[in-house]
Coordinates of C-alpha atoms in Angstrom, one line a residue:
Chain T
M1 CA 0.0 0.0 0.0
T2 CA 1.3 3.4 -0.9
L3 CA 0.2 6.5 0.9
P4 CA -0.7 9.5 -1.3
E5 CA 2.1 11.9 -1.9
P6 CA 2.1 14.7 0.7
V7 CA 2.2 18.3 -0.5
E8 CA 5.9 19.0 0.1
T9 CA 6.1 22.8 -0.4
T10 CA 3.8 25.7 -0.4
S11 CA 5.0 29.3 -0.6
S12 CA 3.9 31.9 1.9
P13 CA 6.7 34.4 2.4
L14 CA 6.4 36.6 5.5
Y15 CA 8.0 40.0 5.4
M16 CA 8.1 41.9 8.7
N17 CA 9.5 45.3 9.1
Y18 CA 10.3 46.6 12.6
T19 CA 11.4 49.8 14.3
Y20 CA 14.1 48.9 16.8
V21 CA 14.4 51.2 19.8
A22 CA 18.0 51.4 21.0
G23 CA 17.0 52.9 24.4
T24 CA 18.6 55.8 26.2
G25 CA 21.6 53.9 27.6
R26 CA 22.6 52.1 24.4
S27 CA 22.1 55.3 22.4
V28 CA 24.9 56.9 24.4
F29 CA 27.4 54.3 23.2
L30 CA 26.1 54.3 19.6
R31 CA 26.5 58.0 19.3
G32 CA 30.0 57.7 20.6
L33 CA 30.9 55.3 17.8
N34 CA 29.6 57.8 15.3
E35 CA 32.4 60.1 16.7
R36 CA 35.1 57.4 16.9
R37 CA 34.7 57.4 20.7
L38 CA 34.3 54.3 22.9
L39 CA 32.2 55.5 25.8
A40 CA 32.0 53.8 29.2
R41 CA 29.8 54.5 32.2
H42 CA 30.5 53.8 35.8
C43 CA 28.0 52.2 38.3
P44 CA 28.0 54.1 41.6
G45 CA 26.5 51.1 43.3
C46 CA 28.9 48.3 42.5
S47 CA 31.8 50.2 40.8
L48 CA 31.5 48.3 37.6
V49 CA 32.5 50.1 34.4
Y50 CA 30.3 49.2 31.4
A51 CA 31.2 49.6 27.8
P52 CA 28.7 49.4 26.1
A53 CA 26.7 50.7 29.1
P54 CA 23.0 50.3 29.8
E55 CA 21.1 53.2 31.4
F56 CA 21.1 51.4 34.8
C57 CA 23.3 48.6 36.3
S58 CA 21.7 45.2 35.6
R59 CA 23.2 44.0 38.8
C60 CA 22.3 46.6 41.4
L61 CA 19.7 48.5 39.3
R62 CA 21.1 51.9 40.0
P63 CA 21.4 54.5 37.2
V64 CA 24.9 54.5 35.9
G65 CA 27.0 57.7 35.8
P66 CA 27.9 60.1 33.0
P67 CA 29.8 58.7 30.0
F68 CA 33.5 59.0 29.7
E69 CA 35.9 58.0 26.9
L70 CA 38.1 54.9 27.0
P71 CA 41.4 54.9 25.2
G72 CA 40.0 52.2 22.9
T73 CA 42.8 49.7 23.4
G74 CA 42.2 46.3 25.0
E75 CA 43.0 42.7 25.0
V76 CA 41.5 39.6 23.5
S77 CA 39.8 37.6 26.3
T78 CA 38.6 34.8 24.1
F79 CA 38.3 34.2 20.3
C80 CA 37.3 31.8 17.7
V81 CA 38.3 31.2 14.1
V82 CA 35.4 31.1 11.6
N83 CA 36.3 28.5 9.0
F84 CA 33.1 28.0 7.1
P85 CA 31.3 30.0 4.5
F86 CA 27.7 31.2 4.9
P87 CA 25.3 33.5 3.1
G88 CA 25.8 37.1 3.9
Q89 CA 29.4 36.6 5.1
V90 CA 31.5 39.8 4.8
Y91 CA 35.0 38.4 5.2
E92 CA 36.5 35.4 3.5
P93 CA 37.2 32.6 6.0
P94 CA 39.2 31.9 8.0
Y95 CA 38.8 35.0 10.2
V96 CA 38.8 35.7 13.9
V97 CA 35.9 36.8 16.0
A98 CA 36.9 37.9 19.5
H99 CA 35.7 39.1 22.9
I100 CA 37.7 42.2 23.6
M101 CA 38.1 43.6 27.1
L102 CA 38.6 47.3 26.6
D103 CA 41.1 48.9 28.9
G104 CA 39.2 50.5 31.7
A105 CA 36.0 48.4 31.2
H106 CA 34.6 45.4 33.1
N107 CA 32.5 43.9 30.3
R108 CA 33.6 42.7 26.9
L109 CA 32.9 43.9 23.4
M110 CA 32.6 41.4 20.6
H111 CA 34.3 42.3 17.3
L112 CA 36.7 41.1 14.6
V113 CA 40.4 40.8 14.9
R114 CA 42.3 41.2 11.6
E115 CA 45.8 42.2 10.3
V116 CA 47.1 39.0 12.0
A117 CA 47.1 35.4 10.9
P118 CA 44.4 33.4 12.8
E119 CA 47.0 31.0 14.1
E120 CA 48.9 33.8 15.7
V121 CA 45.9 35.2 17.8
T122 CA 46.1 34.3 21.5
I123 CA 44.1 35.2 24.5
G124 CA 45.8 38.3 26.0
L125 CA 46.7 39.7 22.6
R126 CA 46.7 43.5 22.9
V127 CA 44.5 45.2 20.2
E128 CA 43.3 48.6 19.1
P129 CA 40.3 49.6 16.9
V130 CA 40.6 50.4 13.2
W131 CA 37.8 52.9 12.4
V132 CA 36.1 53.4 9.1
D133 CA 36.5 56.5 7.0
D134 CA 34.6 59.7 8.0
D135 CA 31.9 59.2 5.4
E136 CA 31.2 55.7 6.7
L137 CA 30.9 56.6 10.4
D138 CA 27.5 55.7 11.8
T139 CA 25.8 55.1 15.2
S140 CA 26.8 51.4 14.8
T141 CA 29.4 48.9 15.8
T142 CA 30.3 48.8 12.1
S143 CA 32.0 52.2 12.7
I144 CA 34.9 50.0 13.9
R145 CA 36.1 48.1 10.9
Y146 CA 37.9 45.6 13.2
F147 CA 40.5 45.4 15.9
R148 CA 44.2 44.8 15.2
P149 CA 47.2 43.7 17.3
I150 CA 49.4 46.4 18.9
G151 CA 52.1 44.0 20.1
R152 CA 52.5 40.7 21.8
P153 CA 50.5 39.5 24.8
T154 CA 51.7 41.5 27.8
R155 CA 50.2 39.3 30.5
D156 CA 50.4 35.7 31.5
V157 CA 47.2 34.2 30.1
A158 CA 46.8 32.0 33.1
A159 CA 46.7 35.0 35.4
V160 CA 43.5 36.4 33.8
P161 CA 41.1 33.4 33.8
Y162 CA 38.1 34.0 31.6
A163 CA 35.9 32.3 34.2
Q164 CA 36.2 35.4 36.4
T165 CA 32.8 36.8 35.7
P166 CA 33.0 40.4 34.7
I167 CA 30.0 41.4 36.7
G168 CA 31.2 39.9 39.8
P169 CA 30.8 36.6 41.8
A170 CA 27.3 35.3 42.2
D171 CA 27.6 35.3 46.0
A172 CA 28.6 38.9 46.2
Chain J
M1 CA -2.1 40.5 45.1
V2 CA -0.3 43.2 47.1
S3 CA 0.8 45.7 44.5
F4 CA 0.1 46.8 40.9
A5 CA 1.7 49.5 38.7
Q6 CA 1.7 50.3 35.0
S7 CA 3.2 52.8 32.7
P8 CA 1.0 55.1 30.6
C9 CA 0.1 53.4 27.3
V10 CA 1.7 55.6 24.7
P11 CA 1.2 55.2 20.9
A12 CA 4.9 54.7 20.2
D13 CA 7.7 54.8 22.7
R14 CA 10.9 55.5 20.7
E15 CA 13.0 56.5 23.6
H16 CA 13.2 53.5 25.9
D17 CA 14.3 49.9 25.4
M18 CA 12.5 47.0 27.0
A19 CA 14.3 47.2 30.3
E20 CA 14.0 51.0 30.5
I21 CA 10.2 50.7 30.0
V22 CA 9.7 48.2 32.7
L23 CA 12.2 49.2 35.4
P24 CA 10.4 52.3 36.7
V25 CA 7.2 50.3 36.8
I26 CA 8.9 47.6 38.8
R27 CA 10.3 50.2 41.2
E28 CA 6.8 51.7 41.7
A29 CA 5.2 48.3 42.3
L30 CA 7.9 47.2 44.8
D31 CA 7.9 50.5 46.6
A32 CA 4.2 50.4 47.0
C33 CA 4.4 47.1 49.0
G34 CA 7.7 47.9 50.7
L35 CA 9.7 45.1 49.1
T36 CA 13.0 45.1 47.2
R37 CA 13.7 42.8 44.3
D38 CA 15.8 40.6 46.6
D39 CA 12.6 39.8 48.5
I40 CA 11.0 38.3 45.4
D41 CA 11.1 34.5 45.2
F42 CA 9.9 34.1 41.6
F43 CA 9.6 36.3 38.5
A44 CA 7.2 35.6 35.6
S45 CA 6.8 37.7 32.6
G46 CA 5.0 37.8 29.3
S47 CA 5.8 39.4 25.9
H48 CA 6.0 38.1 22.3
D49 CA 8.9 38.1 19.9
F50 CA 6.6 38.7 16.9
Y51 CA 5.9 42.2 18.4
E52 CA 9.5 42.8 19.2
G53 CA 11.0 41.5 15.9
R54 CA 13.8 39.3 17.4
T55 CA 14.2 36.0 19.1
F56 CA 14.4 35.7 22.9
S57 CA 13.6 39.4 23.1
Y58 CA 12.3 39.3 26.7
I59 CA 15.9 38.5 27.9
E60 CA 16.5 42.2 27.7
S61 CA 13.8 42.9 30.2
L62 CA 15.6 40.7 32.8
D63 CA 18.2 43.5 33.2
A64 CA 15.4 45.4 34.9
V65 CA 14.8 42.7 37.6
G66 CA 18.5 42.2 38.3
A67 CA 19.0 38.6 37.0
W68 CA 22.4 38.5 38.6
P69 CA 23.0 36.6 40.9
P70 CA 20.8 34.1 39.0
I71 CA 17.1 34.2 39.8
S72 CA 14.1 31.9 39.5
E73 CA 12.1 33.1 36.6
S74 CA 9.9 32.1 33.8
H75 CA 8.4 33.7 30.7
V76 CA 5.4 33.1 28.5
E77 CA 5.3 34.0 24.9
M78 CA 1.9 35.4 25.1
D79 CA -0.1 37.9 27.2
A80 CA 1.4 38.3 30.6
A81 CA -1.9 37.4 32.2
W82 CA -0.7 33.8 31.6
A83 CA 2.5 34.6 33.4
F84 CA 0.2 35.7 36.3
A85 CA -1.5 32.3 36.1
E86 CA 1.9 30.6 36.4
A87 CA 3.1 32.7 39.3
W88 CA -0.2 32.2 41.1
A89 CA 0.0 28.4 40.6
W90 CA 3.7 28.5 41.8
L91 CA 2.6 30.2 45.0
Q92 CA -0.3 27.8 45.5
L93 CA 2.2 24.9 45.2
G94 CA 4.1 26.4 48.1
E95 CA 7.2 27.1 46.1
G96 CA 7.8 30.4 47.8
Q97 CA 6.2 33.4 49.5
T98 CA 6.4 36.2 46.9
A99 CA 6.3 36.5 43.1
M100 CA 6.5 39.3 40.6
V101 CA 4.7 39.2 37.3
Y102 CA 5.4 41.7 34.6
G103 CA 4.2 42.3 31.1
I104 CA 5.6 44.3 28.4
G105 CA 3.6 45.0 25.3
R106 CA 4.9 47.0 22.4
S107 CA 2.3 47.1 19.6
S108 CA 4.2 50.0 17.9
L109 CA 7.5 48.3 16.8
A110 CA 6.1 46.4 13.9
A111 CA 5.9 48.8 11.0
D112 CA 2.7 47.2 9.8
L113 CA 0.7 44.9 12.1
D114 CA -0.8 43.4 9.0
Q115 CA 2.6 41.8 8.3
I116 CA 2.8 40.4 11.8
L117 CA -0.6 39.2 12.9
P118 CA -1.2 36.6 10.0
A119 CA 1.8 34.7 11.5
Q120 CA -0.4 33.7 14.4
L121 CA -2.7 31.8 12.0
D122 CA -2.6 28.3 10.6
P123 CA 0.3 28.5 8.0
Y124 CA -1.4 26.2 5.5
L125 CA -4.8 27.5 4.9
L126 CA -5.1 30.9 6.6
A127 CA -1.8 32.7 6.8
P128 CA -1.2 32.6 3.0
L129 CA -4.4 34.6 2.6
R130 CA -2.9 37.4 4.7
P131 CA -6.2 38.5 6.2
H132 CA -6.3 42.1 7.3
R133 CA -5.5 42.2 11.0
D134 CA -9.1 43.1 11.8
A135 CA -10.7 40.8 9.3
L136 CA -11.3 37.9 11.7
A137 CA -12.7 40.2 14.3
G138 CA -15.0 41.6 11.5
L139 CA -16.2 38.1 10.7
Q140 CA -17.1 37.6 14.4
A141 CA -18.8 40.9 14.7
R142 CA -20.8 40.3 11.5
A143 CA -21.8 36.8 12.8
L144 CA -23.0 38.3 16.1
I145 CA -25.0 41.0 14.3
D146 CA -26.5 38.5 11.9
A147 CA -27.5 36.2 14.8
G148 CA -29.5 39.1 16.2
L149 CA -27.3 39.5 19.2
L150 CA -25.8 42.9 18.4
T151 CA -26.4 45.9 16.2
E152 CA -23.9 48.3 14.8
R153 CA -25.6 51.0 16.8
Q154 CA -24.9 49.0 20.0
L155 CA -21.2 49.0 19.1
A156 CA -21.3 52.7 18.8
E157 CA -23.1 53.0 22.1
I158 CA -20.4 50.9 23.8
V159 CA -17.6 53.1 22.3
S160 CA -19.6 56.3 23.2
R161 CA -19.4 55.2 26.8
Y162 CA -15.6 55.2 26.6
K163 CA -14.9 58.1 24.3
D164 CA -17.6 60.6 25.1
V165 CA -18.5 61.0 21.5
A166 CA -22.1 61.0 20.3
V167 CA -23.4 57.7 19.0
D168 CA -24.7 59.4 15.7
K169 CA -21.3 60.8 15.1
L170 CA -19.6 57.5 15.6
M171 CA -22.1 55.9 13.2
D172 CA -21.1 58.3 10.5
A173 CA -17.5 57.1 10.6
P174 CA -16.3 54.9 7.7
H175 CA -15.9 51.2 8.2
V176 CA -12.4 49.7 8.5
A177 CA -13.4 46.0 8.4
A178 CA -17.2 46.2 8.2
P179 CA -19.1 46.1 10.4
L180 CA -16.1 47.5 12.5
R181 CA -15.1 51.1 12.4
A182 CA -11.7 52.5 13.6
H183 CA -13.2 53.4 17.0
D184 CA -14.3 49.8 17.5
I185 CA -10.7 48.7 17.5
A186 CA -8.3 49.0 20.4
P187 CA -5.5 51.4 19.4
P188 CA -2.0 49.9 19.5
G189 CA 0.4 51.3 22.0
D190 CA 3.4 50.5 24.2
A191 CA 3.3 49.9 28.0
A192 CA 4.4 47.7 30.8
A193 CA 2.6 46.5 33.9
V194 CA 3.8 44.8 37.1
I195 CA 1.9 42.9 39.8
V196 CA 3.4 41.6 43.0
L197 CA 1.8 38.5 44.5
A198 CA 2.3 37.2 48.0
A199 CA 1.0 34.1 49.8
G200 CA -1.3 34.3 52.8
D201 CA 0.3 35.8 55.8
T202 CA 3.0 37.4 53.8
A203 CA 0.3 39.3 51.8
R204 CA -1.4 40.3 55.1
R205 CA 1.9 41.6 56.4
L206 CA 2.7 43.7 53.3
T207 CA -0.6 45.4 52.9
A208 CA -3.8 46.1 54.8
H209 CA -6.0 45.4 51.8
P210 CA -4.6 42.6 49.5
A211 CA -6.8 41.5 46.6
W212 CA -7.1 37.7 47.0
V213 CA -7.0 35.6 43.9
R214 CA -10.0 33.4 44.6
G215 CA -10.1 31.5 41.3
L216 CA -8.4 31.4 38.0
D217 CA -8.9 29.3 34.9
H218 CA -8.2 29.5 31.2
R219 CA -9.6 27.5 28.3
M220 CA -8.7 27.4 24.6
E221 CA -10.6 26.8 21.5
T222 CA -9.5 25.2 18.3
H223 CA -6.8 26.8 16.1
Y224 CA -8.9 27.0 13.0
P225 CA -11.5 29.7 13.3
G226 CA -13.7 28.2 10.6
V227 CA -14.5 25.3 13.0
R228 CA -15.8 27.6 15.7
D229 CA -19.2 29.1 16.2
L230 CA -18.0 32.7 16.4
T231 CA -21.3 33.9 17.9
C232 CA -20.3 32.5 21.3
S233 CA -17.2 32.0 23.5
P234 CA -17.5 28.6 25.2
S235 CA -13.9 28.9 26.4
T236 CA -14.7 32.1 28.3
R237 CA -17.8 30.5 29.7
R238 CA -16.1 27.4 30.9
A239 CA -13.1 29.3 32.3
G240 CA -15.6 31.5 34.2
E241 CA -17.5 28.5 35.6
R242 CA -14.3 26.8 36.8
A243 CA -12.9 30.0 38.3
A244 CA -16.2 30.5 40.1
E245 CA -16.0 26.9 41.4
L246 CA -12.6 27.7 42.8
A247 CA -13.6 31.1 44.1
G248 CA -16.7 30.1 45.9
F249 CA -18.7 32.8 44.3
A250 CA -20.3 33.3 40.9
T251 CA -19.1 35.5 38.1
A252 CA -22.5 37.1 38.3
D253 CA -21.7 38.3 41.8
V254 CA -18.8 40.7 40.9
Q255 CA -19.1 44.4 41.1
V256 CA -16.3 45.2 38.6
A257 CA -15.3 43.4 35.5
E258 CA -12.2 44.3 33.5
L259 CA -12.5 42.6 30.1
H260 CA -9.8 42.2 27.5
T261 CA -11.9 43.6 24.7
E262 CA -9.6 44.4 21.7
Y263 CA -12.9 45.2 19.9
S264 CA -16.1 46.9 21.0
Y265 CA -18.2 44.0 19.9
Q266 CA -16.5 41.6 22.3
E267 CA -17.9 43.4 25.4
P268 CA -21.5 42.2 25.2
L269 CA -20.4 38.7 24.1
L270 CA -18.1 38.4 27.1
V271 CA -20.7 39.9 29.5
A272 CA -23.2 37.3 28.3
E273 CA -20.8 34.4 28.5
L274 CA -19.7 35.4 32.0
G275 CA -23.3 36.0 33.1
L276 CA -22.4 39.5 34.5
K277 CA -25.4 41.2 36.0
N278 CA -24.7 44.5 37.6
A279 CA -20.9 44.7 37.2
E280 CA -19.3 47.9 36.2
V281 CA -17.4 46.9 33.0
N282 CA -14.0 48.3 32.2
P283 CA -14.0 51.2 34.6
S284 CA -10.3 51.7 33.7
G285 CA -11.3 52.5 30.1
G286 CA -10.4 49.0 28.9
P287 CA -8.3 48.1 25.9
L288 CA -10.3 50.5 23.7
A289 CA -8.3 53.2 25.5
G290 CA -5.0 51.5 24.7
W291 CA -3.8 48.2 23.5
P292 CA -0.2 47.5 24.6
A293 CA -0.2 44.0 23.1
T294 CA 1.0 41.4 25.6
A295 CA 0.6 43.6 28.6
T296 CA -3.2 44.2 28.0
G297 CA -4.5 41.2 29.8
L298 CA -2.3 41.6 32.8
I299 CA -3.4 45.2 33.1
R300 CA -7.0 43.9 33.3
I301 CA -6.1 41.8 36.3
G302 CA -4.2 44.7 37.9
E303 CA -7.1 47.2 37.3
A304 CA -9.6 44.7 38.7
A305 CA -7.4 44.2 41.8
R306 CA -6.8 47.9 42.2
R307 CA -10.5 48.4 42.9
I308 CA -10.3 45.8 45.7
M309 CA -7.1 47.1 47.1
D310 CA -8.4 50.7 47.3
G311 CA -11.5 49.4 49.1
T312 CA -14.1 50.4 46.5
T313 CA -15.0 46.8 45.5
G314 CA -15.5 43.5 47.3
R315 CA -15.5 41.2 44.3
A316 CA -14.0 41.7 40.8
L317 CA -13.4 39.7 37.7
A318 CA -10.6 40.0 35.2
H319 CA -10.6 38.5 31.7
A320 CA -7.7 38.1 29.3
T321 CA -7.5 36.8 25.8
N322 CA -5.0 35.5 23.3
G323 CA -5.4 34.6 19.6
P324 CA -7.8 35.7 16.9
A325 CA -11.5 36.3 17.7
L326 CA -11.3 35.4 21.4
Q327 CA -9.6 32.0 20.8
H328 CA -8.1 31.5 24.3
N329 CA -9.6 33.1 27.4
L330 CA -8.6 33.4 31.0
V331 CA -10.9 34.4 33.9
C332 CA -9.6 35.5 37.2
L333 CA -11.9 36.1 40.2
L334 CA -10.6 38.4 43.0
A335 CA -12.1 39.4 46.3
A336 CA -11.3 41.5 49.3
Q337 CA -11.7 38.5 51.6
P338 CA -9.9 35.1 51.3
R339 CA -12.0 32.0 51.0
D340 CA -13.6 31.0 54.3
P341 CA -11.1 28.7 56.0
G342 CA -14.0 26.6 57.2
Q343 CA -14.7 25.4 53.7
P344 CA -12.8 22.5 52.3
R345 CA -9.6 23.5 50.9
D346 CA -9.6 24.3 47.2
P347 CA -6.7 25.5 45.0
G348 CA -8.4 28.8 45.0
Q349 CA -7.6 29.4 48.6
P350 CA -4.4 30.9 49.9
R351 CA -2.1 28.1 51.0
D352 CA -1.5 29.2 54.6
A353 CA -5.1 29.9 55.5
A354 CA -5.7 28.8 59.0
Q355 CA -6.6 25.2 58.8
P356 CA -4.9 21.9 59.6
P357 CA -3.4 20.1 56.7
E358 CA -5.7 17.2 57.1
A359 CA -8.6 19.5 56.1
A360 CA -7.2 19.6 52.6
Q361 CA -9.6 17.5 50.7
P362 CA -8.8 16.4 47.2
R363 CA -11.2 18.1 44.9
E364 CA -14.0 16.0 43.6
P365 CA -13.1 14.6 40.2
E366 CA -14.8 16.6 37.5
Q367 CA -18.1 15.3 36.4
P368 CA -18.1 13.8 32.9
R369 CA -18.7 16.5 30.5
E370 CA -22.0 16.9 28.8
P371 CA -21.3 16.8 25.0
E372 CA -21.4 20.3 23.5
Q373 CA -24.8 21.1 22.2
P374 CA -24.5 23.4 19.3
R375 CA -27.1 26.0 19.3
D376 CA -29.9 25.8 16.8
A377 CA -29.0 28.1 14.1
G378 CA -32.6 28.6 13.2
Q379 CA -33.4 30.1 16.6
P380 CA -31.9 33.5 17.2
R381 CA -30.4 33.7 20.7
E382 CA -31.6 36.3 23.1
P383 CA -28.9 38.8 23.8
G384 CA -27.2 37.7 27.0
Q385 CA -28.0 34.1 26.5
P386 CA -25.0 31.9 26.3
C387 CA -24.7 29.9 23.1
D388 CA -23.8 26.6 24.6
A389 CA -26.7 26.5 27.0
A390 CA -28.4 23.1 26.8
Q391 CA -30.6 23.4 23.8
P392 CA -31.5 19.9 22.8
R393 CA -31.6 19.7 19.1
D394 CA -33.1 16.9 17.3
A395 CA -30.4 15.7 14.9
A396 CA -33.0 14.8 12.4
Q397 CA -34.8 18.1 12.6
P398 CA -35.0 19.7 9.2
R399 CA -32.9 22.7 8.7
D400 CA -34.6 26.0 8.4
T401 CA -35.3 27.5 5.0
A402 CA -32.4 29.9 5.4
Q403 CA -30.0 27.2 4.4
P404 CA -28.2 27.7 1.1
P405 CA -29.7 25.4 -1.6
E406 CA -26.4 23.9 -2.5
A407 CA -25.9 22.7 1.0
A408 CA -29.3 21.1 0.8
Q409 CA -28.4 19.4 -2.4
A410 CA -25.2 18.1 -0.9
R411 CA -27.2 16.6 1.9
D412 CA -29.6 15.0 -0.5
A413 CA -26.7 13.5 -2.3
A414 CA -25.3 12.1 0.9
P415 CA -28.2 10.8 2.9
A416 CA -26.0 9.0 5.4
R417 CA -24.7 12.3 6.7
D418 CA -28.1 13.9 6.7
A419 CA -28.9 12.7 10.1
A420 CA -25.9 14.4 11.6
P421 CA -24.8 17.4 9.5
A422 CA -21.3 18.4 10.4
R423 CA -22.4 21.6 12.1
D424 CA -24.7 19.7 14.4
A425 CA -21.9 17.5 15.4
G426 CA -20.0 20.5 16.4
E427 CA -17.3 19.9 13.8
A428 CA -17.5 22.2 10.8
R429 CA -19.7 24.8 9.4

């Protein structure tokens, strides 16, 4: 006995357009990127420095302080090498995606690390941002083209364990 | 319930992200009952990714409750009234003493709700048709008018009560999805609402006038609207009956009813199904004053409870809905007094009511259900009469002459089905 052939496909494309609301806190950081500035904010309650910063501390719920500029340099706290192609990909694999701890901040920023062979990237690698040209600046993380190395790792990797949660221990 | 707060429903909040919308409301609700977020044992929230335009969108709102150190929380991808139901059940189970429920609804982020709302429909037969977002409501309103249960003028009278505009002027407005006009449709907006729940003695300690959740139930109808009799809402009716059973008082006995009416025509239908008699309906203004998507139903519970907490009402009802044309309905009964401890314990009663544990009697198993008796289409129902009231219908009774001739021919061609036409069997129209 054979079952009737099921209908295998039917087309019903859904298009949905949205307005995304960045919010007051996130907007401060995004406006800074439009001016090649990496802005951080300090929580008066728990002394954490956020970059990017929300409008209030997600740990102690207090409003964070006024924005101030970070030097922009930082270090790779973890990374992975993207080896596979996928639709919409901007860079040809392999390339490096990293969590970057900006100097002076307590949370990490995700971005690309380029101008270095993937096999030479290490945790602890010192990096700096490469900004886009003036006419490409935007209130977007794409205002930073990528981060690039500014030397060799300066710290012993084992001394900065990633597991140290940036927003503090759970029993604090 | 010991506290309720909400933000104003604005047509489009372009300044605040999810956490920024809800945080001030959380602060207000906590301050009102003297708690801090560290005192809350459980958090439950409701919102929907299709309104937000991204997956796991609600995670952003957790920044507003302080999710570090890790908290006990849950989320429903629907109206936050169902998060309320979960939090209430959680307290009834004795899992903790306090719970916070919050709802965030942003109807304004979708550039065009007609792109979004078809996604809630069956993807094979309905969604490809891309019905206008008010089309299914229009079908239901038309069916009610055709059944003699409503008139367009009555719709205008309902709206006139909320908007202080003359009925004749409302009748002059053009139709949007006939018989519905723009003023018959709840206006989209953005808002957040927060409710704090506490069990028994904790609630008594936190406030002099808690609103006791005496009963809550929710029932759902089939996904395909074409299978339903749109002139009634048996899910609302059954949820109301079960909530009343838990509460120890009837839905007819409430003084205030906050109904989740996203359309004017739904008000008389819900009033009839719930058997409301003298209740003031939607004293808050109801959703016709503002429809913040998935916060709308939770606000109904909050507004009903507010009338009890401020001492103006003894018993109140809140209704919430999800899905097209009142598909899924929740009824919550609230009172200024907890259930009498002398009565056998029932899940509607606060857990720590003064009674020895042995008094806890298992609830009687539910009686076998009467099969649904579809209403006789040939007999117009009186306004206010529930549609699934027992109306024995002889299956062999000939259909009235209003039946389309082609249907009659089909029956002639298939005599075996004639004795039980699909509609009479409650299956299909």
